[in-house]
Coordinates of C-alpha atoms and ligand atoms in Angstrom, one line a residue:
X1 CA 0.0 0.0 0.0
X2 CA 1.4 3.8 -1.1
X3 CA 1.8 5.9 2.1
X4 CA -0.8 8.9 2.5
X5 CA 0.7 11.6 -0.1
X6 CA 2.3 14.6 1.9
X7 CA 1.0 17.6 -0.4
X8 CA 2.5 20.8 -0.1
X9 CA 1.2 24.3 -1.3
X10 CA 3.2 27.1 -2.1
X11 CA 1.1 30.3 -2.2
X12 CA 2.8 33.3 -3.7
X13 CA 6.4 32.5 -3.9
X14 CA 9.1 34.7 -5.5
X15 CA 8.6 34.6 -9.4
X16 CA 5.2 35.4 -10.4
X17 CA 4.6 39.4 -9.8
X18 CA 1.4 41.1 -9.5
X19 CA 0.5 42.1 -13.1
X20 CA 0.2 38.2 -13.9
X21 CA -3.0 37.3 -11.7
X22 CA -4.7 39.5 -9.4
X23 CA -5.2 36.2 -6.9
X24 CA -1.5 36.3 -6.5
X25 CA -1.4 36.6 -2.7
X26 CA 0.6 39.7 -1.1
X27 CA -0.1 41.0 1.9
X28 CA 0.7 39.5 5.5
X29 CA -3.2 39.2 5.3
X30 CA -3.7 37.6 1.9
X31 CA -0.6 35.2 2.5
X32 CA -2.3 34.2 5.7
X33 CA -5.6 34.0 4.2
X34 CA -4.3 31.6 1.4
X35 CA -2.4 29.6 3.7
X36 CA -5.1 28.4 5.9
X37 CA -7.2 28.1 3.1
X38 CA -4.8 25.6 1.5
X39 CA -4.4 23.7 5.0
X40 CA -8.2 23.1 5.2
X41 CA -8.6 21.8 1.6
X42 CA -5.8 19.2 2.6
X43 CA -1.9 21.0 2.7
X44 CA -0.1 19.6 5.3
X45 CA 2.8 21.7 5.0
X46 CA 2.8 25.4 3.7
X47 CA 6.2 26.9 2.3
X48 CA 6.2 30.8 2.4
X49 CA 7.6 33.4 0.9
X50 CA 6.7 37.3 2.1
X51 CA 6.2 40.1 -0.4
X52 CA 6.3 43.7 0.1
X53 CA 2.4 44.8 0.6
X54 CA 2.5 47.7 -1.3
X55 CA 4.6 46.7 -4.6
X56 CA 4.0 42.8 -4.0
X57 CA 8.4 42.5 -4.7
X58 CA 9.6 39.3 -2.9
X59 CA 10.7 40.5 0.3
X60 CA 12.8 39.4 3.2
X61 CA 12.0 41.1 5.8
X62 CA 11.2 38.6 8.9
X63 CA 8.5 41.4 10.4
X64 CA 7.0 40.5 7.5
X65 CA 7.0 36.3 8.2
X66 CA 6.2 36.8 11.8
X67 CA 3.0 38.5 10.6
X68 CA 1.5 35.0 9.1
X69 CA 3.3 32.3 10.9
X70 CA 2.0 32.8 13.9
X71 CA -1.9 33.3 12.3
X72 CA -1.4 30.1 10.3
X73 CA -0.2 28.2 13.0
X74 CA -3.2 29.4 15.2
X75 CA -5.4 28.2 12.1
X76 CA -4.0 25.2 11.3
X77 CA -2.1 22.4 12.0
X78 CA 0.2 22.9 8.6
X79 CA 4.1 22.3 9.1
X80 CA 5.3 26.0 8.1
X81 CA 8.3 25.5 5.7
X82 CA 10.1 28.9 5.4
X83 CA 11.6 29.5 1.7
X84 CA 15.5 30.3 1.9
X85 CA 15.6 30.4 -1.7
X86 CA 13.6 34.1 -1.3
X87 CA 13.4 36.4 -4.3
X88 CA 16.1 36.2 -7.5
X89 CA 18.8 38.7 -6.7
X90 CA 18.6 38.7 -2.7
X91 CA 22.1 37.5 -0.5
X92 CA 22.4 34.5 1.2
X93 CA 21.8 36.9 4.3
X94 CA 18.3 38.3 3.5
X95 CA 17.5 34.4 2.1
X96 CA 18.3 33.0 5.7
X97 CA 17.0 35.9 8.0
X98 CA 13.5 34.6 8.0
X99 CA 13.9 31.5 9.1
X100 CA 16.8 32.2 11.1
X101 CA 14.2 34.5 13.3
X102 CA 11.2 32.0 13.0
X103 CA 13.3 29.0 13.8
X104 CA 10.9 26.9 11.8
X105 CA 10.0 23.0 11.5
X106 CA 10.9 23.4 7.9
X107 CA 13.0 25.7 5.4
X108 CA 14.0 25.3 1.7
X109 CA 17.1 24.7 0.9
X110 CA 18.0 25.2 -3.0
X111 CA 21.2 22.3 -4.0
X112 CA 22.8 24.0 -6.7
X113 CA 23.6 26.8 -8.1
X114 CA 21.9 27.7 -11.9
X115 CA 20.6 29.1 -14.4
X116 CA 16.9 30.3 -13.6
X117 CA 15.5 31.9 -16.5
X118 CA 12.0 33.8 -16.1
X119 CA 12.6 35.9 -18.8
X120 CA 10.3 34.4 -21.4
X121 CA 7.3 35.4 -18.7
X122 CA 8.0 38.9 -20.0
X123 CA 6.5 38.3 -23.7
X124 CA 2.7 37.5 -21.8
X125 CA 2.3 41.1 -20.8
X126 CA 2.6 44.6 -22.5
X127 CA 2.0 46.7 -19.3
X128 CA 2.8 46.3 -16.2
X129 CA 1.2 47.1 -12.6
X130 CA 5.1 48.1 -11.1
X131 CA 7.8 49.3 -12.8
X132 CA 10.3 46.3 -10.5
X133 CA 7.9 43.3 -12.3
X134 CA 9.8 43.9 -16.4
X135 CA 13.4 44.9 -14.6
X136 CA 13.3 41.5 -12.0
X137 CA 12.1 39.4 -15.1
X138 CA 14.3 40.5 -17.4
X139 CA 17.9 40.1 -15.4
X140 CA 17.2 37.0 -15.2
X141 CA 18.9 36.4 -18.8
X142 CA 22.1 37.2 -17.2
X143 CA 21.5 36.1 -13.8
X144 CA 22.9 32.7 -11.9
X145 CA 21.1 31.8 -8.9
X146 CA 23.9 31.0 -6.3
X147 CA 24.0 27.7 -4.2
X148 CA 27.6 27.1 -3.4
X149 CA 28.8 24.3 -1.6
X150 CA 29.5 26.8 1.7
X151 CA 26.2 28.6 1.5
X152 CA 24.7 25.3 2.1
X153 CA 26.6 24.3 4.7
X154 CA 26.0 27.7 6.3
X155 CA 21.8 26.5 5.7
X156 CA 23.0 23.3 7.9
X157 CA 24.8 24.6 10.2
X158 CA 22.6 27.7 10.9
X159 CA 19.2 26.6 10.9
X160 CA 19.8 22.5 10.9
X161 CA 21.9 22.3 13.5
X162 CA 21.4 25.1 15.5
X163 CA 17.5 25.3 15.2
X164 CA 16.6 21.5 14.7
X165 CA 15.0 23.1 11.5
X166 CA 14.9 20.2 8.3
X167 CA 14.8 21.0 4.9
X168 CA 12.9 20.6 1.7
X169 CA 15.9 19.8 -0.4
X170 CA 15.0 21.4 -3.5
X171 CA 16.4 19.7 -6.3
X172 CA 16.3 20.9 -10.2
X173 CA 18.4 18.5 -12.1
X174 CA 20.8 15.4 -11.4
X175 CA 23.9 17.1 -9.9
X176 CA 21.7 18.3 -7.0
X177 CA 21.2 15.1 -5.7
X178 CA 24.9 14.3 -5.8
X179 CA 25.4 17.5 -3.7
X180 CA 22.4 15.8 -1.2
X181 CA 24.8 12.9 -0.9
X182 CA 28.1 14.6 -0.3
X183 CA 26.3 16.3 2.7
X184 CA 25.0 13.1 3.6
X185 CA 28.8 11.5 3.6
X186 CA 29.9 14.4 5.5
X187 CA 27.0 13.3 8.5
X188 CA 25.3 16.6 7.6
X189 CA 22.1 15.7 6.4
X190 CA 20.4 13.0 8.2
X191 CA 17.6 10.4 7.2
X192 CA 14.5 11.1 7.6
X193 CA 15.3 14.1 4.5
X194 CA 12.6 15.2 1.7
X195 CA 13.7 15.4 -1.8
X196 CA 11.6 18.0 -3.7
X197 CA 12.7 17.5 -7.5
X198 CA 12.0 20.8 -8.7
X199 CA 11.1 20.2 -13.2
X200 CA 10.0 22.5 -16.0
X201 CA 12.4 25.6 -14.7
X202 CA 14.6 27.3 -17.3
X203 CA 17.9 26.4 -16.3
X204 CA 16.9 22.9 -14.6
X205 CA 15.6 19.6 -15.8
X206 CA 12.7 19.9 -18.2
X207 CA 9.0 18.6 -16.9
X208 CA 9.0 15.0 -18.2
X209 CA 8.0 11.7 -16.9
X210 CA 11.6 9.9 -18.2
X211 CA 13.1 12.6 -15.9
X212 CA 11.5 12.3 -13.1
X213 CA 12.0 8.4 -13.2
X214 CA 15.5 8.6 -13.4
X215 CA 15.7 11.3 -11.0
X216 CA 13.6 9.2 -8.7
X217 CA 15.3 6.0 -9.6
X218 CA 19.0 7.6 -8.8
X219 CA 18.0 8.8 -5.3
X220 CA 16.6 5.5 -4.5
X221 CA 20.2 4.6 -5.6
X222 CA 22.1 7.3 -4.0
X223 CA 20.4 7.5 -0.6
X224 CA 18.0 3.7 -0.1
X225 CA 14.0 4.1 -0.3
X226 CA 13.9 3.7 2.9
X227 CA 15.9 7.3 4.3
X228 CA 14.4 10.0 2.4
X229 CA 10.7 11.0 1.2
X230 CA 10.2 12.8 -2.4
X231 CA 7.8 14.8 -3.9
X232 CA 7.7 16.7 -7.4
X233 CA 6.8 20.0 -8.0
X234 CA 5.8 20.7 -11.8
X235 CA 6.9 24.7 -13.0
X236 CA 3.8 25.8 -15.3
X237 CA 1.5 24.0 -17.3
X238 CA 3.1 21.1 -16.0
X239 CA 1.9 21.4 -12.4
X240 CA -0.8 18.8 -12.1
X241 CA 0.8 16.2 -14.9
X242 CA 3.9 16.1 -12.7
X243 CA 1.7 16.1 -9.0
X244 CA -0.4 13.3 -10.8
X245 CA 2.3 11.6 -12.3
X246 CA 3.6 11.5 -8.5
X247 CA 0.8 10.1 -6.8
X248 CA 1.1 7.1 -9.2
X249 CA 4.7 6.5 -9.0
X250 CA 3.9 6.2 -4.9
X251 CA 5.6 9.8 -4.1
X252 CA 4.2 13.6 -2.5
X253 CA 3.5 16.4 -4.7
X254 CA 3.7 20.8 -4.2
X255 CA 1.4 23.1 -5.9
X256 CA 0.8 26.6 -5.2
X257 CA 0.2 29.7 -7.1
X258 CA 4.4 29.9 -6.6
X259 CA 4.5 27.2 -8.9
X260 CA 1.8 27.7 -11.6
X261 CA -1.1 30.6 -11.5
X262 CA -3.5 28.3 -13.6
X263 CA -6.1 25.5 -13.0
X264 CA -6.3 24.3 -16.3
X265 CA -5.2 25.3 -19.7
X266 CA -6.1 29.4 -20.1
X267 CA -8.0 29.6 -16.8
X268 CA -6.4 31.3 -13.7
X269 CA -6.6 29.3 -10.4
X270 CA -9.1 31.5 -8.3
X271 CA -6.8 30.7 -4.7
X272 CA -4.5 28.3 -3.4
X273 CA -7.3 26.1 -2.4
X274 CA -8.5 25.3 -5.2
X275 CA -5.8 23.9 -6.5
X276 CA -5.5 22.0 -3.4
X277 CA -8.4 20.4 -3.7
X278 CA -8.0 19.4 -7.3
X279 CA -5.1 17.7 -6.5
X280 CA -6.4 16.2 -3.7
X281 CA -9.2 14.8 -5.9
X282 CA -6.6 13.6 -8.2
X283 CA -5.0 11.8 -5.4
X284 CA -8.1 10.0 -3.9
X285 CA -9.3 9.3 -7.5
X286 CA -6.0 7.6 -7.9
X287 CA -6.8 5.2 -4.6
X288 CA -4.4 7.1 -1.9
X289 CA -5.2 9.4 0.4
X290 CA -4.2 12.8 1.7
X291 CA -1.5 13.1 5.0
X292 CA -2.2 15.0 7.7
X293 CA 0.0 17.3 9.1
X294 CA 1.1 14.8 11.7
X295 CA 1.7 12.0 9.8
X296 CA 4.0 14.3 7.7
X297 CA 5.7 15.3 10.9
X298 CA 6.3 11.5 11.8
X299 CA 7.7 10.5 8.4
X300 CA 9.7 13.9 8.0
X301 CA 11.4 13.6 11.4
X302 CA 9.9 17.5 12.3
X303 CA 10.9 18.6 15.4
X304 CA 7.1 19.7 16.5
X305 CA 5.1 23.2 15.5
X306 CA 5.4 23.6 19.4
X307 CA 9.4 24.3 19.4
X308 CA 9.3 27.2 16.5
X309 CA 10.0 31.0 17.9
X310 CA 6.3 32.3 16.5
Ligands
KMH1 N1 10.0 28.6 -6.9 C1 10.4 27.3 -7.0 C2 10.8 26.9 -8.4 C3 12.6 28.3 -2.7 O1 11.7 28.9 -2.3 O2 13.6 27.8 -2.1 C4 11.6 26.9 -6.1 C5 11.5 27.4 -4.7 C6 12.7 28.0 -4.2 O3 10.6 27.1 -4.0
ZN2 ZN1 9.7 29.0 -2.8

């Protein structure tokens, strides 16, 4: 029997800007709002990202965090996953200052540094709500998103070891995982871990089922089935093929108006929920069933929503 699928929603993220869907959540409120949401219709972790309320820029300003966290966690169950990936262009230092402060059960962690091209977003739109949205897409044709070797380790060390904090390990392409498994040599990452494979981004692996097979198929390799848990997150149009394709291979899934702003082909998802709910329909239509917070606790290894600083 597949284990009860661990979904995770991403609501708002650091790519899409405000011109491309007005249900993009922004504000502390909206974030909030969209969160719980997302935990009712069957999240059972949330991974946040904070934008600046009036220009809706990723921002990283913790004051900003501890203005949902502690509402979510008052609403919900949900694990609260803080993103340390942040906004295209921010330091290492703005990335971790969130989580550092919030001392969370979860954090991203991105394994590599890359390309991360959102630049062809800019040919969907001929105005724009904020003069930032065109200048933020555009560097990113000459723009590598930096992961080094000691940044991560800093991640580790910070908020691993110092905070009991575990990671979504996100993972874009096949060298990631080989950087998973060096810090796993080194004793720095410790089964339980979660593997998010991370397709369809310009720059990382493309969003196909070969690739997720043999990206699945080489951490089973590198790390035994039995030490990590994965799930897929699909970039675009390839949000729900990838979650589905998930479910039947026996792993998780993410979606989130981070990941994708639509709920089918041309149509704009109205909220966070409701793509949470179509995927959970997808799941139970597929014979498995949704985890609950604590079962994802249990399988993650999560140090408990009781030992976080919000
Ligand atoms: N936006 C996703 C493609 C992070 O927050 O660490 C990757 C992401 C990065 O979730
Ligand atoms: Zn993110």
């Amino acid at each position: 029997m597949s284990k009860p699928v661990i979904i995770t929603c991403a609501p708002t993220g650091g790519i899409h800007t405000p011109t491309m869907s007005e249900h993009l959540p922004i504000t502390p409120n909206e974030i909030a709002q969209a969160s719980i949401e997302a935990a009712e219709a069957g999240a059972s972790i949330i991974h946040l990202h904070a934008r600046d309320p009036e220009t809706g820029r990723p921002d990283p300003n913790p004051d900003l965090f501890m203005q949902f966290l502690p509402r979510i966690k008052q609403a919900t169950g949900a694990v609260m996953n803080v993103s340390t990936g942040g906004g295209l262009g921010m330091t290492m230092d703005e990335r971790l200052r969130a989580a550092t402060v919030a001392s969370p059960e979860m954090a991203s962690l991105n394994m590599g540094s890359m390309n991360f091209g959102i630049f062809p977003l800019l040919e969907n739109f001929d105005t724009w709500k904020h003069d930032w949205e065109p200048k933020f897409l555009g560097m990113t044709r000459d723009f590598i998103f930096p992961n080094t070797f000691a940044t991560i380790e800093y991640a580790l060390t910070e908020l691993g070891e110092k905070h009991g904090t575990k990671f979504e390990f996100e993972c874009y392409d096949l060298g990631h995982l080989y950087n998973v498994k060096w810090f796993v040599d080194k004793g720095m990452i410790k089964p339980p871990f979660f593997i998010q494979f991370v397709l369809g981004i310009l720059g990382g692996a493309g969003a196909e089922l070969e690739n997720l097979q043999f990206l699945h198929r080489t951490a089973d390799r590198l790390f035994g089935a039995e030490n990590y848990e994965w799930s897929v997150l699909g970039a675009g149009r390839h949000q729900m093929p990838m979650a589905t394709q998930s479910v039947l291979l026996g792993g998780n899934l993410r979606v989130g108006l981070e990941d994708s702003l639509y709920i089918e082909r041309g149509e704009l998802a109205v909220s966070n929920a409701q793509q949470v709910e179509k995927a959970r329909r997808i799941v139970e239509e597929l014979g498995r069933r949704v985890a609950t917070p604590d079962e994802a606790r249990e399988r993650l290894g999560l140090k408990g929503g009781d030992k976080t600083a919000f």
